[in-house]
Tab-separated table of C-alpha atoms in Angstrom:
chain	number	residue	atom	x	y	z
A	781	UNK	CA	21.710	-24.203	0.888
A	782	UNK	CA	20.966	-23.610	-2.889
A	783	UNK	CA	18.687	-25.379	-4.818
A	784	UNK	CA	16.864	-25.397	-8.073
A	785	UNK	CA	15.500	-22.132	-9.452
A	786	UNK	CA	12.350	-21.403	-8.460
A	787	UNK	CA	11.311	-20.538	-11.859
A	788	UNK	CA	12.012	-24.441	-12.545
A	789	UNK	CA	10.047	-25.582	-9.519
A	790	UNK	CA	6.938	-23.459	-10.233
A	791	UNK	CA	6.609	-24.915	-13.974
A	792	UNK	CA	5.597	-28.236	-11.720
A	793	UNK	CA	3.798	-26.715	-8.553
A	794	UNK	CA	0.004	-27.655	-10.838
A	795	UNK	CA	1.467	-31.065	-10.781
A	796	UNK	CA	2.892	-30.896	-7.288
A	797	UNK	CA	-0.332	-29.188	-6.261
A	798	UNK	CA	-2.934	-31.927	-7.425
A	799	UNK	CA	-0.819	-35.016	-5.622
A	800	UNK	CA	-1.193	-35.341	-1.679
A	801	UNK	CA	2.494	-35.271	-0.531
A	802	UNK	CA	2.581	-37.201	2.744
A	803	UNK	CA	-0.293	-39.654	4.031
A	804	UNK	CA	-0.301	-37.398	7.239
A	805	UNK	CA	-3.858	-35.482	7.983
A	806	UNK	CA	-4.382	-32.281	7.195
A	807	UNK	CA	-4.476	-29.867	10.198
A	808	UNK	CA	-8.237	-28.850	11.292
A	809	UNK	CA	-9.076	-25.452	11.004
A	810	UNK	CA	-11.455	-23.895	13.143
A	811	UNK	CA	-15.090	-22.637	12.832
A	812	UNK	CA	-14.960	-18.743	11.730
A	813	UNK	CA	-11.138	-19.030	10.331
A	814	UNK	CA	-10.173	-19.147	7.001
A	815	UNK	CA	-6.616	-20.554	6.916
A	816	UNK	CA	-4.688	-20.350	3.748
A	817	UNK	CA	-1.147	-22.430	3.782
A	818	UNK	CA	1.911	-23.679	1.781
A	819	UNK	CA	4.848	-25.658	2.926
A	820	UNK	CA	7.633	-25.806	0.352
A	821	UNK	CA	10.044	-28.681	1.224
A	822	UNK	CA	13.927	-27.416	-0.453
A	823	UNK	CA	15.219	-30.454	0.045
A	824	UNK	CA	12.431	-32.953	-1.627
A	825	UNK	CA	12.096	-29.546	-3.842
A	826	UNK	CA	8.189	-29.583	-3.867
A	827	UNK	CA	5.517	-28.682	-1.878
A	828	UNK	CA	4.494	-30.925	0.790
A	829	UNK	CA	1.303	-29.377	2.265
A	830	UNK	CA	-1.154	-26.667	0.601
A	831	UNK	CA	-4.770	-25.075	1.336
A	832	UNK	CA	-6.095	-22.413	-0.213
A	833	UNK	CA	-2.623	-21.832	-1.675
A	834	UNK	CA	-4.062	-18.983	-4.260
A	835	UNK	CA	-6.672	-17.282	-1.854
A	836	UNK	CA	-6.071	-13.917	-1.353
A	837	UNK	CA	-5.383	-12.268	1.927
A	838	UNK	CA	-4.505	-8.399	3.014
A	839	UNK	CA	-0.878	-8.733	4.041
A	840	UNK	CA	-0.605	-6.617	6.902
A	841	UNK	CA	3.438	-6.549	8.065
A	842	UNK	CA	4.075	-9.600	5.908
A	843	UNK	CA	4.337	-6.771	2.421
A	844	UNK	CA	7.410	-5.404	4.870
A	845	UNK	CA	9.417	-8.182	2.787
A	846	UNK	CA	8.802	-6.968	-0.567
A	847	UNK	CA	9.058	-3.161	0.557
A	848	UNK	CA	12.883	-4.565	1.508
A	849	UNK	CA	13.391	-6.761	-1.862
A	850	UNK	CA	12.605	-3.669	-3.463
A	851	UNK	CA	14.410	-1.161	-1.822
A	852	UNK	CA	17.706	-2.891	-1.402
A	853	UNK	CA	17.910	-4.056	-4.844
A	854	UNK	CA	17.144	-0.303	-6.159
A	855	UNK	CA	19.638	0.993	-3.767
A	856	UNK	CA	23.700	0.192	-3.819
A	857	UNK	CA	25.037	1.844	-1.494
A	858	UNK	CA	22.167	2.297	1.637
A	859	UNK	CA	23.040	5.066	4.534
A	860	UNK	CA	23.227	3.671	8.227
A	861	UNK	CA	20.066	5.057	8.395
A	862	UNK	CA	18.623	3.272	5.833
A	863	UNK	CA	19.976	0.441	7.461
A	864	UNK	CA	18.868	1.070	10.563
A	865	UNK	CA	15.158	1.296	9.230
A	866	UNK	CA	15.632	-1.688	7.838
A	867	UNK	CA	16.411	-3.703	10.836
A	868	UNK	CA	13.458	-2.272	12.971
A	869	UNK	CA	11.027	-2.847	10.143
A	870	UNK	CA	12.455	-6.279	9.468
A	871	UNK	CA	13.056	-7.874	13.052
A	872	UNK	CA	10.231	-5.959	15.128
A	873	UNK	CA	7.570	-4.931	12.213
A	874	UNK	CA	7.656	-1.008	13.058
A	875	UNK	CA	5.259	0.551	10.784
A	876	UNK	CA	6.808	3.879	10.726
A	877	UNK	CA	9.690	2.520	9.113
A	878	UNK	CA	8.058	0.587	6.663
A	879	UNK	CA	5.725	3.668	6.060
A	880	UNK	CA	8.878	5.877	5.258
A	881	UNK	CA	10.431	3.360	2.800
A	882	UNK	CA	6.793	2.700	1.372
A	883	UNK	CA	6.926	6.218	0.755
A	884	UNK	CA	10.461	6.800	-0.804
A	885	UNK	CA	9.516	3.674	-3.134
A	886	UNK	CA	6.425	5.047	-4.870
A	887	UNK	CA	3.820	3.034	-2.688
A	888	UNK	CA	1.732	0.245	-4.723
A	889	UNK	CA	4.844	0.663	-7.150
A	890	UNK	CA	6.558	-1.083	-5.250
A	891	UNK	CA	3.963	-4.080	-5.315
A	892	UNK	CA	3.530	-3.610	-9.303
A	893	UNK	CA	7.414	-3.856	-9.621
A	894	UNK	CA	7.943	-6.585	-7.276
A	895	UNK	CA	4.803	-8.827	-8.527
A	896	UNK	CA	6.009	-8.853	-12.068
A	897	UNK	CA	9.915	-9.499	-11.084
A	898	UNK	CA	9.394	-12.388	-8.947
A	899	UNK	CA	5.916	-13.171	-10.738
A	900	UNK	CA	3.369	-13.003	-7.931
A	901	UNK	CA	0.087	-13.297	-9.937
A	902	UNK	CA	-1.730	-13.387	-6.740
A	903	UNK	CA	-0.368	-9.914	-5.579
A	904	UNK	CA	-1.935	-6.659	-6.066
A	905	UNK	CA	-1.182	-2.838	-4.292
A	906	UNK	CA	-4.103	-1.606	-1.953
A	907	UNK	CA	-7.130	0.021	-3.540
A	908	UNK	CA	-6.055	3.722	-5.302
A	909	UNK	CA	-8.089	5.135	-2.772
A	910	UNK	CA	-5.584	3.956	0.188
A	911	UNK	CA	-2.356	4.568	-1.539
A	912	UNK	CA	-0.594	4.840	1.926
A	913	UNK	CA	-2.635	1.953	3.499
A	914	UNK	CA	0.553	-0.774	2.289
A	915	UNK	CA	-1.435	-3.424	4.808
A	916	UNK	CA	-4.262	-3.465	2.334
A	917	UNK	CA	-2.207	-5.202	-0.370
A	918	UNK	CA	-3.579	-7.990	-1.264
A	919	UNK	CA	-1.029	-11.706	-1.411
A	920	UNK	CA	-1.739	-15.552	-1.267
A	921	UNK	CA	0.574	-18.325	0.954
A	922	UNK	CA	1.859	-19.302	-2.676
A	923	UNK	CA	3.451	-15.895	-3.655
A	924	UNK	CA	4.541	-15.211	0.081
A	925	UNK	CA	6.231	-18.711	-0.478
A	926	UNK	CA	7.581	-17.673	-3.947
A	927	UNK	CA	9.132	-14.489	-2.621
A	928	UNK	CA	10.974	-16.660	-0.287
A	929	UNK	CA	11.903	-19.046	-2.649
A	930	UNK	CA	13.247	-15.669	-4.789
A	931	UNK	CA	15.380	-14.505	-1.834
A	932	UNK	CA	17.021	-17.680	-1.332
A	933	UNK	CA	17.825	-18.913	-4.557
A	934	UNK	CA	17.882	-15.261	-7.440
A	935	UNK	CA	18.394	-12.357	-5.039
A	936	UNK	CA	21.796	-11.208	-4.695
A	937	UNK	CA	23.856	-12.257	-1.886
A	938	UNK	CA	23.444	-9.075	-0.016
A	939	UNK	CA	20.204	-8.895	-0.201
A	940	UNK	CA	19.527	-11.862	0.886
A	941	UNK	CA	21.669	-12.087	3.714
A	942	UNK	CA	20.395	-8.813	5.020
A	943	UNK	CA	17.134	-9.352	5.041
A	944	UNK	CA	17.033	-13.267	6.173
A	945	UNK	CA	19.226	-11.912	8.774
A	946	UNK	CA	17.056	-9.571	10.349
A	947	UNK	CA	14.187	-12.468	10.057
A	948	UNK	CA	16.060	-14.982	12.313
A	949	UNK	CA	16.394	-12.169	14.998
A	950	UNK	CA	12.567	-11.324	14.979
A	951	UNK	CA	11.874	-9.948	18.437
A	952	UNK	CA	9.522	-11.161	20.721
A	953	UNK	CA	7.396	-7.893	20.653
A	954	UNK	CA	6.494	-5.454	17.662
A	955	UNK	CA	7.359	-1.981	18.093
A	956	UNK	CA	3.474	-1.290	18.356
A	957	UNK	CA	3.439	-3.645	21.720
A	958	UNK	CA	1.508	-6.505	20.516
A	959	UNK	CA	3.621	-9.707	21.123
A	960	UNK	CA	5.326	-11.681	17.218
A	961	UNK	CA	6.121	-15.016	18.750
A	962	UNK	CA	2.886	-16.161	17.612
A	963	UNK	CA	2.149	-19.178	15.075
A	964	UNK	CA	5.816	-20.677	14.162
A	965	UNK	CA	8.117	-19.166	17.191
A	966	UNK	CA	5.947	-20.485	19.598
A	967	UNK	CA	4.946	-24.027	18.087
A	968	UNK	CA	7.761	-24.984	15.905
A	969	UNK	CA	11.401	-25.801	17.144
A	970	UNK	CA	14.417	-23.991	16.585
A	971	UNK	CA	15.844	-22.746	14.239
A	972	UNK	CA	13.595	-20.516	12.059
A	973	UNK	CA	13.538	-16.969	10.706
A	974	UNK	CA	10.190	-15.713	10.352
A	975	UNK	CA	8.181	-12.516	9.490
A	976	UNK	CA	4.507	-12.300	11.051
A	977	UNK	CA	1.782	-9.593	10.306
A	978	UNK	CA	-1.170	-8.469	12.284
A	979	UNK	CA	-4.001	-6.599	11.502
A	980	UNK	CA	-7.502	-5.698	12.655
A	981	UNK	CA	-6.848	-6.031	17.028
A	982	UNK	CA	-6.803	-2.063	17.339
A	983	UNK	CA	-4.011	0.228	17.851
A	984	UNK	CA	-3.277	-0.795	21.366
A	985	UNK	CA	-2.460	-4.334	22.509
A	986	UNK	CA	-4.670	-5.710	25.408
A	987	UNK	CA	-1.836	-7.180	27.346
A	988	UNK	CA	1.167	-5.469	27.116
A	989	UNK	CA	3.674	-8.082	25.054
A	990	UNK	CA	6.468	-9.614	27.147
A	991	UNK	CA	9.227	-12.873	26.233
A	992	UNK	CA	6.941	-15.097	28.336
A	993	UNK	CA	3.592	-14.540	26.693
A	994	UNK	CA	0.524	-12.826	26.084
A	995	UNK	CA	-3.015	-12.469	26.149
A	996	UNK	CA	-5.664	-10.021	26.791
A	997	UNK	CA	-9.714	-9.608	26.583
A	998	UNK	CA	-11.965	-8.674	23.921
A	999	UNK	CA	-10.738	-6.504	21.196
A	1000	UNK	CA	-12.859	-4.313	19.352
A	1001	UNK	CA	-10.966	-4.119	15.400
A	1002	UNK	CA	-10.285	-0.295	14.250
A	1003	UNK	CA	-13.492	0.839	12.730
A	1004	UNK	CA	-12.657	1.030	8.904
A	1005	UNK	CA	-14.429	2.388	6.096
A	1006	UNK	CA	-15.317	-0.535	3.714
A	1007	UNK	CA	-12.534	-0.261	0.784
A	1008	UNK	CA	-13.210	-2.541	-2.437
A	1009	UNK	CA	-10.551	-5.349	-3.379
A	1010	UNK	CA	-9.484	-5.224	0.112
A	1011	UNK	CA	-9.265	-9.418	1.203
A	1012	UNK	CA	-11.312	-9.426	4.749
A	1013	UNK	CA	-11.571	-6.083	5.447
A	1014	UNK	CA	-13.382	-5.658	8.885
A	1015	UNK	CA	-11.850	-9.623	9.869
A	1016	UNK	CA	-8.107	-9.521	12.290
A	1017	UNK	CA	-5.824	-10.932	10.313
A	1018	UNK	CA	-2.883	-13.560	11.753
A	1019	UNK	CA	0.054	-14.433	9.571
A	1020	UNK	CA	3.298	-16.276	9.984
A	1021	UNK	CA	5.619	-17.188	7.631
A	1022	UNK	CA	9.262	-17.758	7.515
A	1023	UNK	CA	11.967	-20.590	7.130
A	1024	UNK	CA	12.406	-23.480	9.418
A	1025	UNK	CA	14.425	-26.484	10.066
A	1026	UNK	CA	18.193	-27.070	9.668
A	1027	UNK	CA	19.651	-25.544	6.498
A	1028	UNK	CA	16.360	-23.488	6.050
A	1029	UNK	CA	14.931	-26.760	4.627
A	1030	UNK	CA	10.735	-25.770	4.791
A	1031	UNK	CA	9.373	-22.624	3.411
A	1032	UNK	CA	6.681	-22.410	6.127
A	1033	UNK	CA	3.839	-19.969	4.798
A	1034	UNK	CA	0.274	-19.824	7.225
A	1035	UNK	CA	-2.101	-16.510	6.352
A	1036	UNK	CA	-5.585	-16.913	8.507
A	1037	UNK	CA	-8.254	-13.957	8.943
A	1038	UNK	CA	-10.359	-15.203	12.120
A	1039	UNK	CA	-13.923	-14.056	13.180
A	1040	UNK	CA	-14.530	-9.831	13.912
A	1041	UNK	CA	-15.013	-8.937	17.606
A	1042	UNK	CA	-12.808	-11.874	18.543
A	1043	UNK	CA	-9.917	-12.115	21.199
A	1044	UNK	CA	-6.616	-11.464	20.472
A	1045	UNK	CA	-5.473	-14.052	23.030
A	1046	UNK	CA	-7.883	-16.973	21.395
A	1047	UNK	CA	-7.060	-16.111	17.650
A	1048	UNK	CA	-2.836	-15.993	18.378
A	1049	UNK	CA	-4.058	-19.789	19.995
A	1050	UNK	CA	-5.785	-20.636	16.818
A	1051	UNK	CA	-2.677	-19.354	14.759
A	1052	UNK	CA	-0.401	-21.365	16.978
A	1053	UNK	CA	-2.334	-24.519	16.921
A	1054	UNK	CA	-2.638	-24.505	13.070
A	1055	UNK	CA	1.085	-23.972	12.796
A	1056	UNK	CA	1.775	-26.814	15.133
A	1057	UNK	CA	-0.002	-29.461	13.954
A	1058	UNK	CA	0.351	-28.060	10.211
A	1059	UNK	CA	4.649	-28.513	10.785
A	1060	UNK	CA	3.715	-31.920	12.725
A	1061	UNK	CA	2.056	-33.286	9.287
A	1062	UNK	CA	4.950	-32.456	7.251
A	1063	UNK	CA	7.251	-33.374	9.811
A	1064	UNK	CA	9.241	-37.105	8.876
């Protein structure tokens, strides 16, 4: 489904922005979580639900879509390799992949060229002290929601189709072990595409992830030197964002950073709920 360039639709997002778009309450957001959120109807072609819509969050595996923007529109003709790194990095978030074409792009170059293309003023590369560290780049629901908006109605048909269709075949479980089908695969209806991020849970999952579920117990986050200009550095990070409904028809973005020391288990609830009963407030 195409609709009106986005270009058009962000000259009236500070108008769209400033008028409540359904009667429906806002979802509540927990003690300890700081919940940023857009939902971009393509169908009414504005935004029907925002908070914190320009607050700035590290992106953990959610840059993987902009290191895949970038890469396929610099590259014609990609190997099956290339292809093949795509689709792990796309559908189960496998860092090494996205670390290689992180690499092969120029790192934060790839943030600097994608931010001014699609016009991401909220979007900045990690710190030039972490030039590897591509989780540290910093992004707000509104741009994630703009770079969506960018694949489905500028990029090229390839492009698009590629990456879009790795997102509606996300697995259940990341490469790393920690289970994806948090936030919008587990309280949203079919159909969706999505791409999730994690960050600050360790390097090991406390329950290993399965299709039915997980949990675990107390998770100490990776002990990190503090980095300037890095959003909630030292907080685990929860996003999920994606497309959902028939015909693509809400741009669903949620980015939350919940309390250090928490559980992994109790802050993929929070994420869940907040998606839930954010979609149920849109929902007509």
């Amino acid at each position: 489904m195409r609709t009106k360039p986005w270009a058009a639709v962000a000259a009236a997002v500070p108008l769209l922005i400033g008028t409540p778009a359904l009667a429906a309450a806002p979802p509540k957001v927990p003690a300890g979580t700081t919940a940023g959120y857009v939902v971009f109807d393509r169908v009414a072609g504005k935004i029907v639900a925002h908070r914190l819509a320009h607050r700035a969050f590290r992106s953990a595996s959610v840059i993987k879509i902009l290191i895949a923007i970038d890469f396929l529109e610099r590259t014609a003709k990609p190997t099956g390799r290339d292809l093949a790194t795509l689709k792990v990095m796309l559908r189960s978030s496998d860092d090494d992949a996205a670390s290689a074409l992180w690499d092969r792009g120029g790192k934060g170059k790839i943030v600097t060229r994608m931010a001014g293309k699609l016009g991401l003023a909220d979007t900045s590369p990690p710190p030039a002290a972490k030039p590897g560290f591509w989780g540290y780049t910093s992004l707000s629901a509104y741009d994630v929601a703009r770079t969506y908006r960018y694949l489905l109605d500028r990029a090229d048909t390839r492009v698009r189709d590629l990456i879009i269709g790795h997102l509606r075949q996300a697995t259940p479980c990341g490469t790393d072990g920690f289970d994806q089908y948090f936030g919008i695969p587990r309280g949203l209806p079919k159909p969706w595409a999505v791409k999730q991020g994690w960050s600050g849970f360790g390097t090991v999952p406390p329950v290993k992830c399965s299709p039915t579920g997980a949990g675990g117990p107390l998770v100490t986050p990776q002990s990190q030197a503090r980095v300037p200009q890095v959003p909630d550095l030292g907080r685990p990070v929860l996003h999920t964002t994606g497309l959902v409904g028939k015909g693509d028809r809400l741009i669903f973005v949620l980015l939350t950073a919940h309390p250090a020391g928490g559980r992994w288990s109790d802050s993929v609830k929070r994420t869940t709920t907040l998606a839930r009963d954010l979609y149920r407030s849109v929902s007509m």
